[in-house]
Each structure stands twice: as C-alpha cells, then as structure tokens.
PDB file of C-alpha atoms in Angstrom:
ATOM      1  CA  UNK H   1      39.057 -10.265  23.440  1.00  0.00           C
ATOM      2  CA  UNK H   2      36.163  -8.067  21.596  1.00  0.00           C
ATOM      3  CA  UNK H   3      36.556  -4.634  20.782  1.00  0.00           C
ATOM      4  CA  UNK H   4      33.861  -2.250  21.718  1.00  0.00           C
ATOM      5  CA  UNK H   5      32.869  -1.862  17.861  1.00  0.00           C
ATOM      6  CA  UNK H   6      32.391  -5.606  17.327  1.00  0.00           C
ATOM      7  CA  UNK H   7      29.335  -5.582  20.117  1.00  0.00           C
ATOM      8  CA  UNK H   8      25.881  -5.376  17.980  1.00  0.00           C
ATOM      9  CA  UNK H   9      23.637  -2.827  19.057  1.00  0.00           C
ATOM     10  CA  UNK H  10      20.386  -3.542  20.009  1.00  0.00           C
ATOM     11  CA  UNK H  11      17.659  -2.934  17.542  1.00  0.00           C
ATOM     12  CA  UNK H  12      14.570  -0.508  19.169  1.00  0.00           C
ATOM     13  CA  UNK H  13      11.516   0.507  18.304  1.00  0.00           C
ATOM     14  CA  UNK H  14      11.104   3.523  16.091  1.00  0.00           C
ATOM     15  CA  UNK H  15       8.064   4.595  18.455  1.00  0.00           C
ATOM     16  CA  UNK H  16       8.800   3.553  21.850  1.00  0.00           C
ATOM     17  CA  UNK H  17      12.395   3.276  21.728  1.00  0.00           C
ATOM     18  CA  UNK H  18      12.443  -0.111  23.683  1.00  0.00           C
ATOM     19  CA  UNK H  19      14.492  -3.165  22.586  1.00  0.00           C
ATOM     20  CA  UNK H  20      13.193  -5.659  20.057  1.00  0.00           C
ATOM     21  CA  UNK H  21      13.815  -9.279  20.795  1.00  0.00           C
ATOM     22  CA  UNK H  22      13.242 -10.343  17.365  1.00  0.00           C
ATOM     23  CA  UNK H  23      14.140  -7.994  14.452  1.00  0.00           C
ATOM     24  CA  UNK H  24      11.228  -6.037  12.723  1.00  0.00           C
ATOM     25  CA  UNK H  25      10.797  -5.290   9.137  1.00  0.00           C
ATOM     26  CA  UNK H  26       9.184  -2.079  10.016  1.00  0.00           C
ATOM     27  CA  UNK H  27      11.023  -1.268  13.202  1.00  0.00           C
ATOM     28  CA  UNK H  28       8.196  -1.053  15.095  1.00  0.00           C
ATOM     29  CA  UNK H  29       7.845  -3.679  18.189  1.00  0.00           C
ATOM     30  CA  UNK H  30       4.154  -5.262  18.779  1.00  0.00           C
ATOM     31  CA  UNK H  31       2.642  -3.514  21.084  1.00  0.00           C
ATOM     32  CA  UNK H  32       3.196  -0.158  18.336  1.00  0.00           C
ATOM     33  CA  UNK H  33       2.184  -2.225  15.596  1.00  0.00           C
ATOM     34  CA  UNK H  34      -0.800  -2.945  16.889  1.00  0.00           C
ATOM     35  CA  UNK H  35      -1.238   0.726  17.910  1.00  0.00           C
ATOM     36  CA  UNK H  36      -0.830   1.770  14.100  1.00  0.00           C
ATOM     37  CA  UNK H  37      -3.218  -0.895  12.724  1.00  0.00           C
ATOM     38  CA  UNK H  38      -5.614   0.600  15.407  1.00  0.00           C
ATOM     39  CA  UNK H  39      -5.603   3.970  14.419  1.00  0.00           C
ATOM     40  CA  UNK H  40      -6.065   3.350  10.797  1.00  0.00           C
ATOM     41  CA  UNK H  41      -9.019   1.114  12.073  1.00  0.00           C
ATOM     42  CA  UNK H  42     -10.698   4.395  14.160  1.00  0.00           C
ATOM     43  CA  UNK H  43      -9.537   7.258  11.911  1.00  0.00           C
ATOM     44  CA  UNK H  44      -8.624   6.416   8.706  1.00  0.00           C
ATOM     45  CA  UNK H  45      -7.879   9.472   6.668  1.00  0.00           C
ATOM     46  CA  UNK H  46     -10.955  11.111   5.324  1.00  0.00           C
ATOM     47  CA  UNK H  47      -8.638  11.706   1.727  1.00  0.00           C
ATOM     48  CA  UNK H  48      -8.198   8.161   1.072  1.00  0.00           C
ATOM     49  CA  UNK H  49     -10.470   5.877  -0.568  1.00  0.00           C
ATOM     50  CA  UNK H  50     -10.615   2.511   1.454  1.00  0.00           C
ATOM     51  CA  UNK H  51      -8.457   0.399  -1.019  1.00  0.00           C
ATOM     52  CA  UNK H  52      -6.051   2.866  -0.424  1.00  0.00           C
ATOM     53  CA  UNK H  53      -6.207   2.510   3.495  1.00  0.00           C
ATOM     54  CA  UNK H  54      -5.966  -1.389   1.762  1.00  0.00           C
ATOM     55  CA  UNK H  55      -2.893  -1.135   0.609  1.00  0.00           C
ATOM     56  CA  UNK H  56      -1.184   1.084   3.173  1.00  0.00           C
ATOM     57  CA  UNK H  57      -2.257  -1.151   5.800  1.00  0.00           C
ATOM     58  CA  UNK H  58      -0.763  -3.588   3.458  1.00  0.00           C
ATOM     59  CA  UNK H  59       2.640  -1.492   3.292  1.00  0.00           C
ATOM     60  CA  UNK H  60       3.050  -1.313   6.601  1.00  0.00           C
ATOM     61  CA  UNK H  61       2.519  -4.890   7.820  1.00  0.00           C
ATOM     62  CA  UNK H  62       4.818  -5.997   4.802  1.00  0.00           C
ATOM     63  CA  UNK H  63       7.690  -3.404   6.777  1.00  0.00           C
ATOM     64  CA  UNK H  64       7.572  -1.546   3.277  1.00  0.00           C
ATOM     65  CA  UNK H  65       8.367   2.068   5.066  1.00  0.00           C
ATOM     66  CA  UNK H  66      11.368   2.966   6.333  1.00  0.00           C
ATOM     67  CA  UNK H  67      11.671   6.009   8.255  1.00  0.00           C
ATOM     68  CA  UNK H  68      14.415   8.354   6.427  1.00  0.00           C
ATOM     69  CA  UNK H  69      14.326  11.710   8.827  1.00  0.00           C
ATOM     70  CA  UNK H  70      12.113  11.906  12.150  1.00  0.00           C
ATOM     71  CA  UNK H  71       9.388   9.858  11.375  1.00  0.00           C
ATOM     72  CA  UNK H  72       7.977  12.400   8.927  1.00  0.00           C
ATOM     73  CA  UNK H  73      10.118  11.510   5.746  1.00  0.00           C
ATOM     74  CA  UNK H  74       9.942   7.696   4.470  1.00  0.00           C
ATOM     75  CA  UNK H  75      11.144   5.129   2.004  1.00  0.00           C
ATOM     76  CA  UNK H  76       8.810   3.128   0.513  1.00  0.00           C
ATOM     77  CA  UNK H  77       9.180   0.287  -1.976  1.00  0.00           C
ATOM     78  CA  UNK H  78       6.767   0.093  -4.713  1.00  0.00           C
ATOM     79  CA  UNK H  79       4.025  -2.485  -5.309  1.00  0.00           C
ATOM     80  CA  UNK H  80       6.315  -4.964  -7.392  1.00  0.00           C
ATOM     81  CA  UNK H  81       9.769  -3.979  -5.335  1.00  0.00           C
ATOM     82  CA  UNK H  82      11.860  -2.586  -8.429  1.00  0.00           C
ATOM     83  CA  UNK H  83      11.803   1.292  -7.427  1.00  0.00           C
ATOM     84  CA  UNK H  84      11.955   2.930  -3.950  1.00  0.00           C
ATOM     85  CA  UNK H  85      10.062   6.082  -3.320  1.00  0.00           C
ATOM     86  CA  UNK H  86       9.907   8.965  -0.971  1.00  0.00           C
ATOM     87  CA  UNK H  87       7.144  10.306   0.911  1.00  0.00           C
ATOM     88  CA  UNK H  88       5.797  12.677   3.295  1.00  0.00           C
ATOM     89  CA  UNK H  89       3.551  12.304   6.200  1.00  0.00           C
ATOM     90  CA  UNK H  90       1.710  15.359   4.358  1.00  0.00           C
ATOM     91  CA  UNK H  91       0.808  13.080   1.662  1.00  0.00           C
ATOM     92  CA  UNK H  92       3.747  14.518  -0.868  1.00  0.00           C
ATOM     93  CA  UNK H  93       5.632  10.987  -3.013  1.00  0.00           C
ATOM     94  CA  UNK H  94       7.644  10.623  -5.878  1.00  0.00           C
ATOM     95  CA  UNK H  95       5.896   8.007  -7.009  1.00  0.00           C
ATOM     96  CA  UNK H  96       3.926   8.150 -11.028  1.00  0.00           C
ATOM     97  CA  UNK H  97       0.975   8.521  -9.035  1.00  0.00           C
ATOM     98  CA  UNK H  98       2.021  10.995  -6.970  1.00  0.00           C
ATOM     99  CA  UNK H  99       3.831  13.653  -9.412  1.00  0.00           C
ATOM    100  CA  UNK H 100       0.401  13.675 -11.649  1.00  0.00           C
ATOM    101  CA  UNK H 101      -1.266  14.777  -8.665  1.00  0.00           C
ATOM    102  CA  UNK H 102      -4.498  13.934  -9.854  1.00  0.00           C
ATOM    103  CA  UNK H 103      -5.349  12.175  -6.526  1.00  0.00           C
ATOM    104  CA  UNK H 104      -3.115  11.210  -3.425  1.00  0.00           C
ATOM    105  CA  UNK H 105      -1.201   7.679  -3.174  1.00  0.00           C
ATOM    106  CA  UNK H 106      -1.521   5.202  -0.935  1.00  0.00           C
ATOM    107  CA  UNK H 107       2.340   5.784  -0.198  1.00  0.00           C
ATOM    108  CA  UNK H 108       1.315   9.111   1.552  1.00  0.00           C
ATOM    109  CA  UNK H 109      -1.164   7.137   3.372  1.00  0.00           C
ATOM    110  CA  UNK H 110       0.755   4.619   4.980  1.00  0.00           C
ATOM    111  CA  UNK H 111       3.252   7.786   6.212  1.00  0.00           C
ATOM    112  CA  UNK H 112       0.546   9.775   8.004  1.00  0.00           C
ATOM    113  CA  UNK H 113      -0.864   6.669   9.500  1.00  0.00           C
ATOM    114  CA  UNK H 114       2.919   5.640  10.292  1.00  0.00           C
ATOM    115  CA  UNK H 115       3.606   9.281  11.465  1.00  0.00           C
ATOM    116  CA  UNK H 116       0.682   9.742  13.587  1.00  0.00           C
ATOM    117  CA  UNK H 117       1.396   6.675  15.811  1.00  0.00           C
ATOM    118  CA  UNK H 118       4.384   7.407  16.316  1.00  0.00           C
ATOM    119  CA  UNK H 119       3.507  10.978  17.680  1.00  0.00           C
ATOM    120  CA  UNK H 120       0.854   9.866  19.365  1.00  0.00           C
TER     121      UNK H 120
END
C-alpha cells in the first residue's frame, strides 16, 4: 500500500502551468519554449548587443535559469558551470560582469526575455 507522500507530483510548466510529459531543464513545456525563443526573435532588448541575445538564447535552451521567486528572480549557472548567480528581470546579477556595471550581462538578458514570456 502507498502512502500519499510516496506519489510523485507532476512536473508543470513554469508559464502555463500544464503537465510536462517529459521533464524540462528549464521548466518550461514546448509550446512556451517556443514562445520565449519567439519573442527574443521580434523584440530583443534594445540594451543588449546581439552576442548577448547569443548567449541568453543560449542560457535558456541549455535550461541554465531557474526561477527562484515569481518568475522575476533567477538562478543562473555561469558559462563554465562552477558558480551560480542571481539575477533580475531588471537586468541586476551578481555576476563579475555585473557588479562592475560597466555594461549589462547577458544573465539579465536571458531573465527579462524569460520574464516577459512568462507574463505575457
């Protein structure tokens, strides 16, 4: 006999809240995957230079974010996986890059494009 905490849950999308029937490094299920590739292909952050858009795009089809607090605070792992970092859909990371401020991260872009397809 099973006990109701032995039961997995089923894993959802972060966006659409449906279930996945295979599990998702990003959490996201197709059909909102291919809305966030999509709307970094139309509007792609007029801040960020395009190999930045490069490598968030990159982040995000690697499942490299990981949503922390309402789709507006994220994990990310850095470009060779030893450090974890945490962003803001406003473009705000921990990362070297991001504490010199001398120009925004690719981190913070791969949040607000995360962030606005998920609002959307």
């Amino acid at each position: 006999m099973s006990t109701p905490d032995s039961t997995p849950h089923p894993t959802r999308c972060l966006k659409c809240r449906r279930i996945l029937r295979k599990p998702s490094p990003d959490g996201l299920g197709p059909k909102c995957r291919r809305m966030v590739r999509r709307a970094a292909r139309l509007n792609p952050p007029a801040a960020y230079k395009p190999y930045q858009m490069a490598k968030a795009l990159e982040l995000l089809e690697m499942g490299a974010l990981v949503p922390l607090r309402a789709n507006r605070v994220f994990l990310v792992v850095s470009e060779d996986g030893s450090e974890i970092h945490r962003t803001a859909a406003t473009g705000q990371c921990n990362c070297p890059a991001g504490l010199r401020a001398t120009s925004l991260c690719y981190h913070g872009a791969a949040a607000l494009l995360l962030a606005t397809a998920t609002a959307a």
